[in-house]
Coordinates of C-alpha atoms in Angstrom, one line a residue:
Chain A
M7 CA 1.4 -14.1 -18.8
A8 CA 2.8 -17.6 -18.8
R9 CA 0.3 -20.4 -19.3
R10 CA -0.3 -22.8 -16.4
T11 CA 1.9 -25.8 -16.7
Y12 CA 0.8 -29.3 -16.0
L13 CA 2.6 -29.2 -12.7
D14 CA 1.0 -25.9 -11.8
R15 CA -2.4 -27.5 -12.2
I16 CA -1.3 -30.4 -9.9
R17 CA -0.1 -27.9 -7.3
A18 CA -3.4 -26.0 -7.4
S19 CA -5.5 -29.1 -7.8
R20 CA -8.8 -28.9 -6.0
T21 CA -8.8 -30.4 -2.6
P22 CA -10.9 -29.6 0.4
F23 CA -8.0 -27.4 1.5
T24 CA -7.9 -25.3 -1.6
V25 CA -11.7 -25.0 -1.8
A26 CA -11.8 -23.9 1.9
I27 CA -9.0 -21.3 1.2
V28 CA -10.8 -19.9 -1.8
V29 CA -14.1 -19.6 0.1
V30 CA -12.5 -17.9 3.2
L31 CA -10.4 -15.6 1.0
T32 CA -13.4 -14.6 -1.0
L33 CA -15.3 -13.7 2.1
Y34 CA -12.4 -11.8 3.5
C35 CA -12.0 -9.8 0.3
L36 CA -15.7 -8.9 0.4
I37 CA -14.9 -6.6 3.3
A38 CA -12.8 -4.3 1.1
L39 CA -15.1 -4.9 -1.9
F40 CA -18.0 -3.8 0.2
L41 CA -16.5 -0.9 2.2
I42 CA -14.7 1.0 -0.5
P43 CA -17.5 1.2 -3.1
N44 CA -20.0 1.8 -0.3
V45 CA -18.1 4.8 1.0
M46 CA -17.8 6.2 -2.6
L47 CA -21.5 5.7 -3.3
S48 CA -22.6 7.1 0.0
S49 CA -20.6 10.3 -0.7
F50 CA -23.5 11.2 -3.0
K51 CA -26.2 10.7 -0.4
T52 CA -27.7 13.5 1.6
R53 CA -27.4 13.4 5.4
G54 CA -31.0 12.4 5.8
E55 CA -30.8 9.6 3.4
L56 CA -27.6 8.2 5.0
I57 CA -29.4 7.6 8.3
N58 CA -31.9 5.3 6.7
N59 CA -29.9 4.0 3.7
I60 CA -26.3 3.3 4.8
M61 CA -25.8 0.4 2.5
G62 CA -26.9 0.5 -1.1
F63 CA -27.3 2.9 -3.9
P64 CA -28.2 6.5 -3.4
H65 CA -31.8 7.3 -4.3
A66 CA -30.9 10.6 -5.8
F67 CA -27.3 11.5 -6.6
T68 CA -26.4 14.8 -5.1
L69 CA -23.2 16.7 -5.3
E70 CA -24.1 18.8 -2.3
N71 CA -21.6 17.1 0.0
Y72 CA -18.8 17.7 -2.5
V73 CA -19.5 21.4 -2.6
T74 CA -19.6 21.6 1.2
V75 CA -16.4 19.6 1.6
L76 CA -14.3 21.0 -1.3
V77 CA -15.4 24.6 -1.2
E78 CA -16.8 25.5 2.2
D79 CA -14.6 23.2 4.2
N80 CA -11.5 24.0 2.1
F81 CA -10.7 20.5 1.0
I82 CA -9.4 21.8 -2.3
R83 CA -6.7 23.5 -0.3
Y84 CA -5.9 20.4 1.8
F85 CA -5.8 18.2 -1.3
M86 CA -3.3 20.6 -2.9
N87 CA -1.3 20.7 0.3
S88 CA -1.0 16.9 0.2
V89 CA -0.1 17.0 -3.5
V90 CA 2.6 19.7 -3.0
L91 CA 4.0 18.2 0.2
S92 CA 4.2 14.6 -1.1
G93 CA 5.6 15.8 -4.5
L94 CA 8.4 17.9 -3.0
A95 CA 9.2 15.5 -0.2
L96 CA 9.4 12.6 -2.6
T97 CA 11.6 14.5 -5.0
S98 CA 14.0 15.4 -2.2
L99 CA 14.0 11.9 -0.8
L100 CA 14.7 10.3 -4.1
F101 CA 17.5 12.8 -4.9
F102 CA 19.3 12.6 -1.6
A103 CA 18.8 8.9 -1.1
S104 CA 20.0 7.9 -4.5
M105 CA 23.0 10.2 -4.2
T106 CA 24.0 8.7 -0.9
A107 CA 23.5 5.2 -2.1
Y108 CA 25.6 6.0 -5.2
G109 CA 28.4 7.3 -3.1
L110 CA 28.2 4.2 -0.8
S111 CA 28.2 1.7 -3.7
R112 CA 30.3 3.2 -6.5
Y113 CA 33.4 4.1 -4.5
R114 CA 35.6 2.1 -2.2
F115 CA 36.8 3.9 0.9
R116 CA 37.7 3.3 4.5
G117 CA 34.7 3.1 6.7
R118 CA 32.3 2.4 3.9
D119 CA 30.9 -0.9 5.3
A120 CA 30.3 0.8 8.7
L121 CA 28.5 3.6 6.9
Q122 CA 26.3 1.2 5.1
V123 CA 25.3 -0.4 8.4
Y124 CA 24.8 3.0 9.9
F125 CA 22.3 4.0 7.2
L126 CA 20.4 0.8 7.9
L127 CA 19.7 1.6 11.5
G128 CA 16.6 3.6 10.5
T129 CA 14.9 0.4 9.4
M130 CA 15.2 -0.9 13.0
F131 CA 14.3 2.3 14.8
P132 CA 11.2 4.1 13.5
I133 CA 11.7 7.8 13.3
Q134 CA 8.8 8.3 15.7
L135 CA 11.1 7.2 18.6
G136 CA 13.1 10.4 18.2
I137 CA 10.1 12.7 17.6
L138 CA 10.6 14.8 20.7
P139 CA 14.2 16.0 19.9
I140 CA 13.1 16.4 16.2
F141 CA 10.2 18.6 17.4
I142 CA 12.6 20.8 19.3
I143 CA 15.0 21.0 16.3
I144 CA 12.2 21.9 14.0
R145 CA 10.8 24.4 16.4
T146 CA 14.2 26.0 17.0
L147 CA 14.7 26.4 13.2
G148 CA 11.2 28.0 13.1
L149 CA 10.0 25.3 10.8
T150 CA 6.8 24.1 12.5
N151 CA 3.8 24.5 10.3
T152 CA 6.1 24.6 7.2
F153 CA 6.5 22.1 4.4
L154 CA 10.2 22.6 4.5
G155 CA 10.3 21.1 8.0
M156 CA 8.3 18.1 6.8
I157 CA 10.4 17.6 3.7
L158 CA 13.6 17.5 5.9
I159 CA 12.0 14.9 8.1
Y160 CA 10.7 12.7 5.2
T161 CA 14.1 13.0 3.5
A162 CA 16.1 12.1 6.6
N163 CA 14.0 8.9 6.9
M164 CA 15.9 7.4 4.0
S165 CA 17.2 4.1 5.3
L166 CA 15.0 1.9 3.2
A167 CA 15.5 4.0 0.0
V168 CA 19.3 4.1 0.4
F169 CA 19.3 0.3 0.9
I170 CA 17.3 -0.4 -2.2
F171 CA 19.2 2.1 -4.3
S172 CA 22.5 0.7 -3.1
K173 CA 21.5 -2.8 -4.2
F174 CA 20.6 -1.5 -7.6
F175 CA 23.8 0.6 -8.2
R176 CA 26.0 -2.3 -7.3
T177 CA 24.5 -4.1 -10.4
L178 CA 25.4 -1.3 -12.8
P179 CA 28.6 -2.2 -14.8
Y180 CA 31.7 -0.4 -13.7
A181 CA 32.9 -0.2 -17.4
L182 CA 30.1 2.3 -18.0
Y183 CA 31.5 4.6 -15.3
E184 CA 35.0 4.2 -16.6
S185 CA 34.2 5.1 -20.2
A186 CA 32.4 8.2 -19.0
R187 CA 35.4 9.2 -17.0
I188 CA 37.6 8.8 -20.0
D189 CA 35.3 11.1 -21.9
G190 CA 36.1 13.6 -19.3
A191 CA 32.7 13.8 -17.5
G192 CA 32.8 15.0 -13.9
E193 CA 31.6 12.6 -11.1
F194 CA 28.4 14.4 -10.5
R195 CA 27.6 14.7 -14.2
I196 CA 28.2 10.9 -14.6
F197 CA 25.7 10.4 -11.8
V198 CA 23.0 12.7 -13.1
Q199 CA 23.3 12.2 -16.8
I200 CA 24.3 8.5 -17.0
M201 CA 23.5 6.6 -13.8
L202 CA 20.1 8.2 -12.9
P203 CA 18.5 7.8 -16.3
M204 CA 19.5 4.1 -16.1
S205 CA 17.9 3.9 -12.7
K206 CA 14.3 4.5 -13.8
P207 CA 13.0 1.1 -12.7
V208 CA 14.4 1.4 -9.2
L209 CA 13.4 5.1 -9.0
S210 CA 9.8 4.1 -9.8
T211 CA 9.9 1.2 -7.3
V212 CA 11.2 3.3 -4.5
G213 CA 9.2 6.4 -5.5
I214 CA 5.8 4.7 -5.6
I215 CA 6.0 3.0 -2.2
Q216 CA 7.5 6.1 -0.6
F217 CA 4.7 8.2 -2.3
V218 CA 2.1 6.1 -0.7
L219 CA 3.8 6.2 2.7
I220 CA 4.2 10.0 2.6
W221 CA 0.7 10.7 1.2
N222 CA -0.9 8.6 3.9
D223 CA 1.4 9.7 6.8
F224 CA -0.6 10.7 9.8
Y225 CA 1.9 11.1 12.6
M226 CA 4.2 13.8 11.3
P227 CA 1.4 16.1 10.1
L228 CA -0.4 15.6 13.4
V229 CA 2.7 16.8 15.3
F230 CA 4.0 19.5 13.0
L231 CA 1.1 20.8 11.0
T232 CA -1.3 22.4 13.4
R233 CA -2.3 25.4 11.4
R234 CA -5.2 25.2 9.0
E235 CA -3.4 26.5 5.9
V236 CA -0.9 23.7 5.9
R237 CA -3.2 20.9 6.9
T238 CA -3.0 17.7 4.8
L239 CA -5.8 15.6 3.5
T240 CA -5.2 12.8 6.0
L241 CA -5.3 15.3 8.9
A242 CA -8.4 17.1 7.5
I243 CA -10.3 13.8 7.5
F244 CA -9.1 13.2 11.1
R245 CA -10.5 16.6 12.1
Y246 CA -13.9 15.5 10.6
L247 CA -13.7 12.2 12.5
S248 CA -13.1 13.8 15.8
N249 CA -16.6 15.3 15.5
F250 CA -18.0 12.2 13.9
L251 CA -21.7 12.8 14.5
A252 CA -21.8 16.3 13.2
N253 CA -19.8 15.6 10.1
W254 CA -20.8 12.0 9.4
H255 CA -22.2 12.6 6.0
L256 CA -19.2 14.7 4.9
V257 CA -16.6 12.1 5.9
F258 CA -17.8 9.8 3.1
T259 CA -17.1 12.5 0.6
A260 CA -13.8 13.5 2.1
A261 CA -12.7 9.9 2.3
T262 CA -13.7 9.4 -1.4
I263 CA -11.6 12.4 -2.4
A264 CA -8.6 10.9 -0.5
L265 CA -9.2 7.3 -1.7
V266 CA -9.5 7.9 -5.4
P267 CA -5.9 8.9 -6.2
V268 CA -4.5 6.2 -4.0
I269 CA -6.6 3.5 -5.6
V270 CA -5.7 4.7 -9.1
V271 CA -2.0 4.6 -8.2
F272 CA -2.6 1.2 -6.7
F273 CA -4.1 -0.4 -9.7
L274 CA -1.8 1.3 -12.2
F275 CA 1.4 0.6 -10.3
S276 CA 0.6 -2.5 -8.2
E277 CA 3.7 -4.3 -9.5
Q278 CA 6.1 -1.5 -8.6
L279 CA 4.4 -1.3 -5.2
V280 CA 4.9 -5.0 -4.5
A281 CA 8.5 -4.7 -5.8
G282 CA 9.1 -1.6 -3.6
L283 CA 7.7 -3.4 -0.5
T284 CA 9.6 -6.6 -1.0
A285 CA 12.9 -5.2 -2.3
G286 CA 13.9 -4.0 1.1
S287 CA 13.1 -7.3 2.7
M288 CA 15.6 -9.5 0.9
K289 CA 18.7 -8.5 2.7
E290 CA 21.3 -10.5 0.8
Chain B
M28 CA 37.5 21.4 -3.9
K29 CA 40.7 19.4 -4.1
L30 CA 39.4 17.1 -1.4
L31 CA 36.2 16.5 -3.3
Q32 CA 38.1 15.7 -6.4
N33 CA 40.2 13.1 -4.7
R34 CA 37.4 11.7 -2.7
P35 CA 34.2 12.2 -4.8
Y36 CA 32.2 10.0 -2.5
I37 CA 32.2 12.6 0.2
G38 CA 30.2 15.0 -2.0
F39 CA 27.6 12.2 -2.6
V40 CA 27.3 10.9 0.9
L41 CA 27.7 14.0 3.0
P42 CA 24.3 15.7 2.3
G43 CA 22.4 12.5 3.1
F44 CA 24.6 11.8 6.0
V45 CA 24.0 15.2 7.6
L46 CA 20.2 15.0 7.2
Y47 CA 20.0 11.4 8.3
T48 CA 22.2 12.0 11.3
A49 CA 20.5 15.2 12.4
F50 CA 16.9 13.9 12.1
M51 CA 17.2 10.2 12.6
I52 CA 20.2 9.3 14.8
V53 CA 21.0 12.3 17.0
P54 CA 17.3 12.6 18.2
L55 CA 17.5 9.0 19.5
L56 CA 20.5 10.0 21.6
V57 CA 19.1 13.4 22.6
A58 CA 15.9 11.7 23.8
I59 CA 18.1 9.8 26.3
Y60 CA 19.5 13.2 27.5
Y61 CA 16.1 14.8 27.9
S62 CA 14.9 11.8 29.9
F63 CA 17.1 13.0 32.8
F64 CA 15.4 16.3 33.0
D65 CA 12.2 17.8 34.3
W66 CA 11.1 20.0 31.4
S67 CA 7.8 21.2 30.1
G68 CA 9.3 21.9 26.6
L69 CA 9.6 25.6 27.3
G70 CA 11.5 27.4 30.0
P71 CA 14.2 26.0 32.2
M72 CA 15.3 22.4 32.3
T73 CA 15.9 20.9 35.7
F74 CA 18.2 17.9 36.0
V75 CA 16.5 15.2 38.0
G76 CA 18.7 12.1 37.4
I77 CA 16.7 9.0 37.1
D78 CA 13.6 10.4 38.8
N79 CA 11.5 10.1 35.6
Y80 CA 12.4 6.4 35.3
R81 CA 11.5 5.9 38.9
T82 CA 8.2 7.6 38.5
L83 CA 7.4 5.6 35.4
F84 CA 8.0 2.3 37.1
T85 CA 6.8 3.0 40.6
N86 CA 4.3 5.8 40.7
P87 CA 1.1 3.9 41.4
R88 CA -1.1 6.0 39.1
L89 CA 1.3 6.3 36.2
S90 CA 2.9 2.9 36.3
S91 CA -0.5 1.1 36.0
V92 CA -1.1 3.1 32.8
F93 CA 2.4 2.3 31.7
W94 CA 2.1 -1.5 32.3
N95 CA -1.3 -1.6 30.7
A96 CA 0.0 0.1 27.6
L97 CA 3.2 -2.0 27.5
G98 CA 1.0 -5.1 28.1
N99 CA -1.1 -4.2 25.1
N100 CA 2.0 -3.8 23.0
A101 CA 3.1 -7.3 24.2
K102 CA -0.3 -8.8 23.4
M103 CA -0.1 -7.1 20.0
V104 CA 3.4 -8.7 19.4
L105 CA 1.9 -12.1 20.3
A106 CA -1.0 -11.5 18.0
V107 CA 1.3 -10.6 15.1
L108 CA 3.6 -13.5 15.6
C109 CA 1.0 -16.2 16.5
I110 CA -2.0 -15.2 14.5
I111 CA -1.3 -12.7 11.8
M112 CA 2.0 -14.2 10.6
P113 CA 0.6 -17.7 10.1
I114 CA -2.3 -16.2 8.2
Q115 CA 0.0 -14.2 6.0
L116 CA 2.0 -17.3 5.2
L117 CA -1.2 -19.3 4.4
I118 CA -2.4 -16.6 2.1
A119 CA 1.0 -16.2 0.4
Y120 CA 1.2 -20.0 0.0
S121 CA -2.3 -20.1 -1.5
I122 CA -1.4 -17.4 -4.0
D123 CA 1.9 -19.1 -4.8
I124 CA 0.2 -22.4 -5.7
K125 CA -2.2 -20.4 -7.8
V126 CA -5.6 -21.2 -6.3
R127 CA -8.5 -20.1 -8.3
G128 CA -8.6 -16.3 -8.4
Y129 CA -5.2 -15.9 -6.8
R130 CA -4.4 -12.6 -8.7
A131 CA -7.5 -10.9 -7.4
F132 CA -6.8 -12.2 -3.9
Q133 CA -3.2 -10.8 -3.9
L134 CA -4.5 -7.4 -5.0
I135 CA -7.4 -7.1 -2.6
V136 CA -5.6 -8.5 0.4
F137 CA -2.8 -5.9 -0.2
L138 CA -5.2 -3.0 -1.0
P139 CA -5.9 -1.7 2.5
Y140 CA -2.1 -1.3 3.0
V141 CA -2.1 1.8 0.7
I142 CA -5.1 3.4 2.4
S143 CA -4.5 6.2 4.8
P144 CA -4.9 5.3 8.5
T145 CA -7.6 8.0 9.0
I146 CA -9.7 6.3 6.3
I147 CA -9.1 2.9 7.9
G148 CA -10.2 4.5 11.2
F149 CA -13.3 5.8 9.4
F150 CA -14.1 2.3 8.1
A151 CA -13.8 1.1 11.6
L152 CA -16.3 3.7 12.9
L153 CA -18.5 3.0 9.9
V154 CA -18.7 -0.6 10.8
F155 CA -18.6 -0.5 14.6
D156 CA -20.1 2.8 15.6
P157 CA -22.8 1.8 18.2
N158 CA -25.5 4.2 16.8
L159 CA -24.8 4.6 13.2
G160 CA -22.5 1.7 12.4
I161 CA -23.3 -1.0 9.8
L162 CA -23.1 -4.0 12.2
N163 CA -25.7 -2.7 14.7
T164 CA -27.9 -1.5 11.8
I165 CA -27.9 -5.0 10.3
F166 CA -28.6 -6.6 13.7
D167 CA -31.5 -4.2 14.2
A168 CA -32.9 -4.9 10.7
L169 CA -32.7 -8.7 11.3
N170 CA -34.3 -8.4 14.8
L171 CA -31.1 -9.8 16.4
E172 CA -30.9 -7.2 19.1
Q173 CA -29.0 -9.6 21.3
F174 CA -26.0 -9.3 19.0
R175 CA -25.9 -5.5 19.3
S176 CA -22.8 -4.3 21.0
A177 CA -20.9 -1.1 21.8
W178 CA -18.0 -2.7 20.0
F179 CA -15.1 -0.3 20.6
G180 CA -17.1 1.1 23.5
N181 CA -16.9 -2.2 25.3
P182 CA -13.5 -2.6 26.9
D183 CA -13.8 -6.4 26.9
I184 CA -13.8 -6.7 23.1
A185 CA -12.2 -3.4 22.0
F186 CA -8.7 -4.9 22.0
P187 CA -9.3 -7.9 19.8
L188 CA -11.4 -5.7 17.5
M189 CA -8.4 -3.3 17.3
V190 CA -6.1 -6.2 16.4
G191 CA -8.5 -7.1 13.7
V192 CA -8.6 -3.6 12.2
I193 CA -4.8 -3.2 12.4
A194 CA -4.3 -6.6 10.8
W195 CA -6.8 -5.9 8.1
Q196 CA -4.8 -2.9 7.0
G197 CA -1.3 -4.3 7.4
I198 CA -1.6 -8.0 6.6
G199 CA -0.6 -7.5 2.9
A200 CA 3.0 -6.3 3.6
G201 CA 4.2 -9.5 5.4
M202 CA 2.2 -11.6 3.0
L203 CA 4.0 -10.1 0.1
I204 CA 7.4 -10.7 1.8
F205 CA 6.5 -14.4 2.2
L206 CA 5.3 -14.5 -1.4
A207 CA 8.5 -13.0 -2.8
N208 CA 10.4 -15.6 -0.9
L209 CA 8.1 -18.4 -2.1
K210 CA 8.8 -17.4 -5.7
E211 CA 12.5 -17.8 -5.1
I212 CA 12.2 -21.5 -4.2
P213 CA 13.6 -23.3 -7.3
R214 CA 10.8 -24.8 -9.3
E215 CA 12.8 -28.0 -9.9
I216 CA 12.7 -28.9 -6.2
I217 CA 8.9 -28.5 -6.1
E218 CA 8.4 -30.4 -9.3
A219 CA 10.7 -33.2 -8.2
S220 CA 8.7 -33.6 -5.0
I221 CA 5.4 -33.6 -7.0
I222 CA 6.8 -36.3 -9.2
D223 CA 8.0 -38.3 -6.2
G224 CA 4.4 -38.2 -5.0
A225 CA 4.9 -36.2 -1.8
S226 CA 1.6 -34.9 -0.4
R227 CA 0.9 -31.2 -0.3
W228 CA 1.3 -31.1 3.4
R229 CA 4.7 -32.9 3.4
R230 CA 5.8 -30.7 0.6
F231 CA 4.8 -27.6 2.7
I232 CA 6.6 -28.8 5.8
H233 CA 9.7 -30.3 4.4
I234 CA 10.4 -28.1 1.4
V235 CA 8.6 -24.9 1.6
V236 CA 8.9 -23.9 5.2
P237 CA 12.7 -24.5 5.5
S238 CA 13.2 -22.3 2.4
L239 CA 11.3 -19.5 4.0
L240 CA 13.7 -18.8 6.9
P241 CA 14.9 -15.4 5.4
S242 CA 11.3 -14.1 5.2
F243 CA 10.5 -15.5 8.6
T244 CA 13.4 -13.5 10.0
N245 CA 12.2 -10.4 8.2
N246 CA 8.6 -10.7 9.1
I247 CA 9.3 -11.6 12.8
V248 CA 11.5 -8.5 13.2
L249 CA 9.5 -6.1 11.2
G250 CA 6.2 -7.4 12.6
T251 CA 7.5 -7.0 16.2
I252 CA 8.6 -3.4 15.5
W253 CA 5.2 -2.8 13.8
A254 CA 3.4 -4.0 16.9
M255 CA 5.6 -2.1 19.3
V256 CA 5.1 1.4 17.6
Q257 CA 1.3 1.2 17.0
F258 CA -0.2 4.6 17.1
D259 CA -2.3 5.8 14.1
I260 CA -5.4 3.6 14.2
P261 CA -5.7 3.3 18.0
Y262 CA -5.4 7.1 18.2
I263 CA -7.9 7.7 15.5
V264 CA -10.5 5.2 16.7
G265 CA -9.9 5.3 20.5
G266 CA -8.7 8.8 21.0
S267 CA -5.5 9.9 22.8
Q268 CA -6.5 8.1 26.0
G269 CA -6.6 4.8 24.1
G270 CA -10.3 3.9 24.2
V271 CA -12.6 3.2 27.1
D272 CA -10.6 2.2 30.2
N273 CA -7.4 2.5 28.1
S274 CA -8.4 -0.8 26.5
V275 CA -6.6 0.1 23.2
D276 CA -3.8 2.1 24.8
F277 CA -0.3 1.6 23.5
M278 CA 3.1 2.8 24.5
N279 CA 3.2 5.3 21.6
L280 CA -0.1 6.8 22.7
F281 CA 1.0 7.0 26.3
F282 CA 4.2 8.8 25.0
Y283 CA 2.2 11.1 22.8
R284 CA -0.1 12.2 25.7
F285 CA 3.0 13.4 27.7
A286 CA 5.0 14.8 24.8
F287 CA 2.2 16.7 22.9
G288 CA -1.1 16.0 24.5
G289 CA -1.0 17.6 27.9
A290 CA -1.7 14.3 29.5
Y291 CA -2.1 14.5 33.2
F292 CA -0.6 17.7 34.4
G293 CA -2.5 19.9 32.0
E294 CA 0.8 20.7 30.3
T295 CA 3.2 18.7 28.2
S296 CA 6.1 17.1 29.9
M297 CA 9.0 16.6 27.5
G298 CA 11.3 15.1 30.1
F299 CA 8.8 12.4 31.1
G300 CA 7.7 11.9 27.5
A301 CA 11.4 11.3 26.5
T302 CA 11.7 8.8 29.2
I303 CA 8.8 6.8 27.8
S304 CA 10.3 6.9 24.3
V305 CA 13.7 5.8 25.6
V306 CA 12.2 2.8 27.4
L307 CA 10.3 1.9 24.2
F308 CA 13.6 2.3 22.2
F309 CA 15.5 -0.1 24.5
I310 CA 12.7 -2.6 24.4
I311 CA 12.7 -2.6 20.6
L312 CA 16.5 -2.8 20.6
L313 CA 16.6 -5.8 23.0
V314 CA 13.8 -7.7 21.3
A315 CA 15.0 -7.0 17.7
V316 CA 18.7 -7.8 18.5
G317 CA 17.6 -10.9 20.4
Q318 CA 15.4 -12.1 17.6
I319 CA 18.0 -11.5 14.9
A320 CA 20.7 -13.3 16.9
F321 CA 18.4 -16.2 17.5
L322 CA 17.2 -16.4 13.9
R323 CA 20.6 -16.0 12.4
R324 CA 21.7 -19.1 14.4
Y325 CA 18.7 -20.9 13.0
E326 CA 19.5 -19.9 9.4
N327 CA 23.1 -21.0 9.6
R328 CA 22.1 -24.5 10.7

């Protein structure tokens, strides 16, 4: 971490403006700093206690809600569904998007520029706009309520990943590719054994932001996963919310179960997350 | 095999191309095709020409819902461009000049972005629920009953509240895009201006803002699309009807009711649903292309 330079200190020098900013931002951040721990703490309160003590520490920690949510209400299953679906969809997306990007950036061929633009269209038109025909396709293939259908959709939504991968592959030295060719390696082997291992930074950048997006996705599961066995965590919490009064004490627990992995990922990988989010924004 | 050997890129691009085309591009076109039919999603499709469009724009009952939803999207676009974006820039700038605690601010402002919309919806209920919510509980405890409110149950304030909740979740993304751009401004220019004795305000207007045009382009276009396709939080908090009196209804919700929700006829109407999505598609196309063309001209100057 670089030390603040003299000019840094001048730039941040205290003026009424910076003081006001710091105060306002602090207050703003208190919303998150209050809500998230509050939900986690409240997940240990009984229903009776929640009514009177919504803010603050639980009087007696109870794991009752966790038993109800995880076992009786099947959240172990929903959690595993989310893990399996996100894991498979992410693997598939990274594989196909990196392969496509590699083909689009390593080789020169007629129509390549047009194809690159074509693959960018998805950043302009969210996949939700085509959801009706997608629904019909998935239904015709008999893939509603299957993870395979969801994986196809998440993989097809590859514009941003292709864009970021392409930018990265263009920076890999061509000599590397040539020497592998001379050694007699096939095209696909060069990609898998030489190029992909060199792409770890960009794989993690794309992977982490896409993991968060897929893990949190609400719309696709809402449309395609109507059966209980395939329900994801996000969707299961939504079912709780739609009967808010009855389940109100359980939502805290369910939300905590869903929040913890994401917050761990967030604090471990915040740099990659930021990189993944902004990598797609710098078009040139 | 010979073809693949001579043109290895085909093997790399084709699988992605097929998937992307089948599930991203073709559906956009097929939606246009569906919009000319009366179709419940099952059974026969009846060609009805532009009847669905006529109904959408002229049927008194439906068109009022349509204009209300579209109006809310338009208000959301305005809120993003005129309120949320300046705040994003202000936060990014404060982080870039390293105000006290800037690292924590960056993390925490961005944090809600990675939280699932159902949990954001739960936070909203937790704070604003009229009976159990934190705000009304606090007002009761402080004997400030006059401040109690139905919050999302009150159509007069539901919309601005919704903008607030949506902004709270999404504000970090655009902020980080500004911040990435701010970090690209050459240090020497900033330092030279400090040595020249330019005030912070002059530095901001004359050096910082002109360097930010690329991120302005991005945030304006992405922010507009974001505002035009709102669905998750309004649906979770306000239900498929978009809250009391459709106060937080949006185009995407209106669409969903017809496509999947059995909106008004007791059954789904795929043809009419497709019509709504096509209208939304063309609005996004027009707005985005217009904005990009306009901003490109600006950037080139």
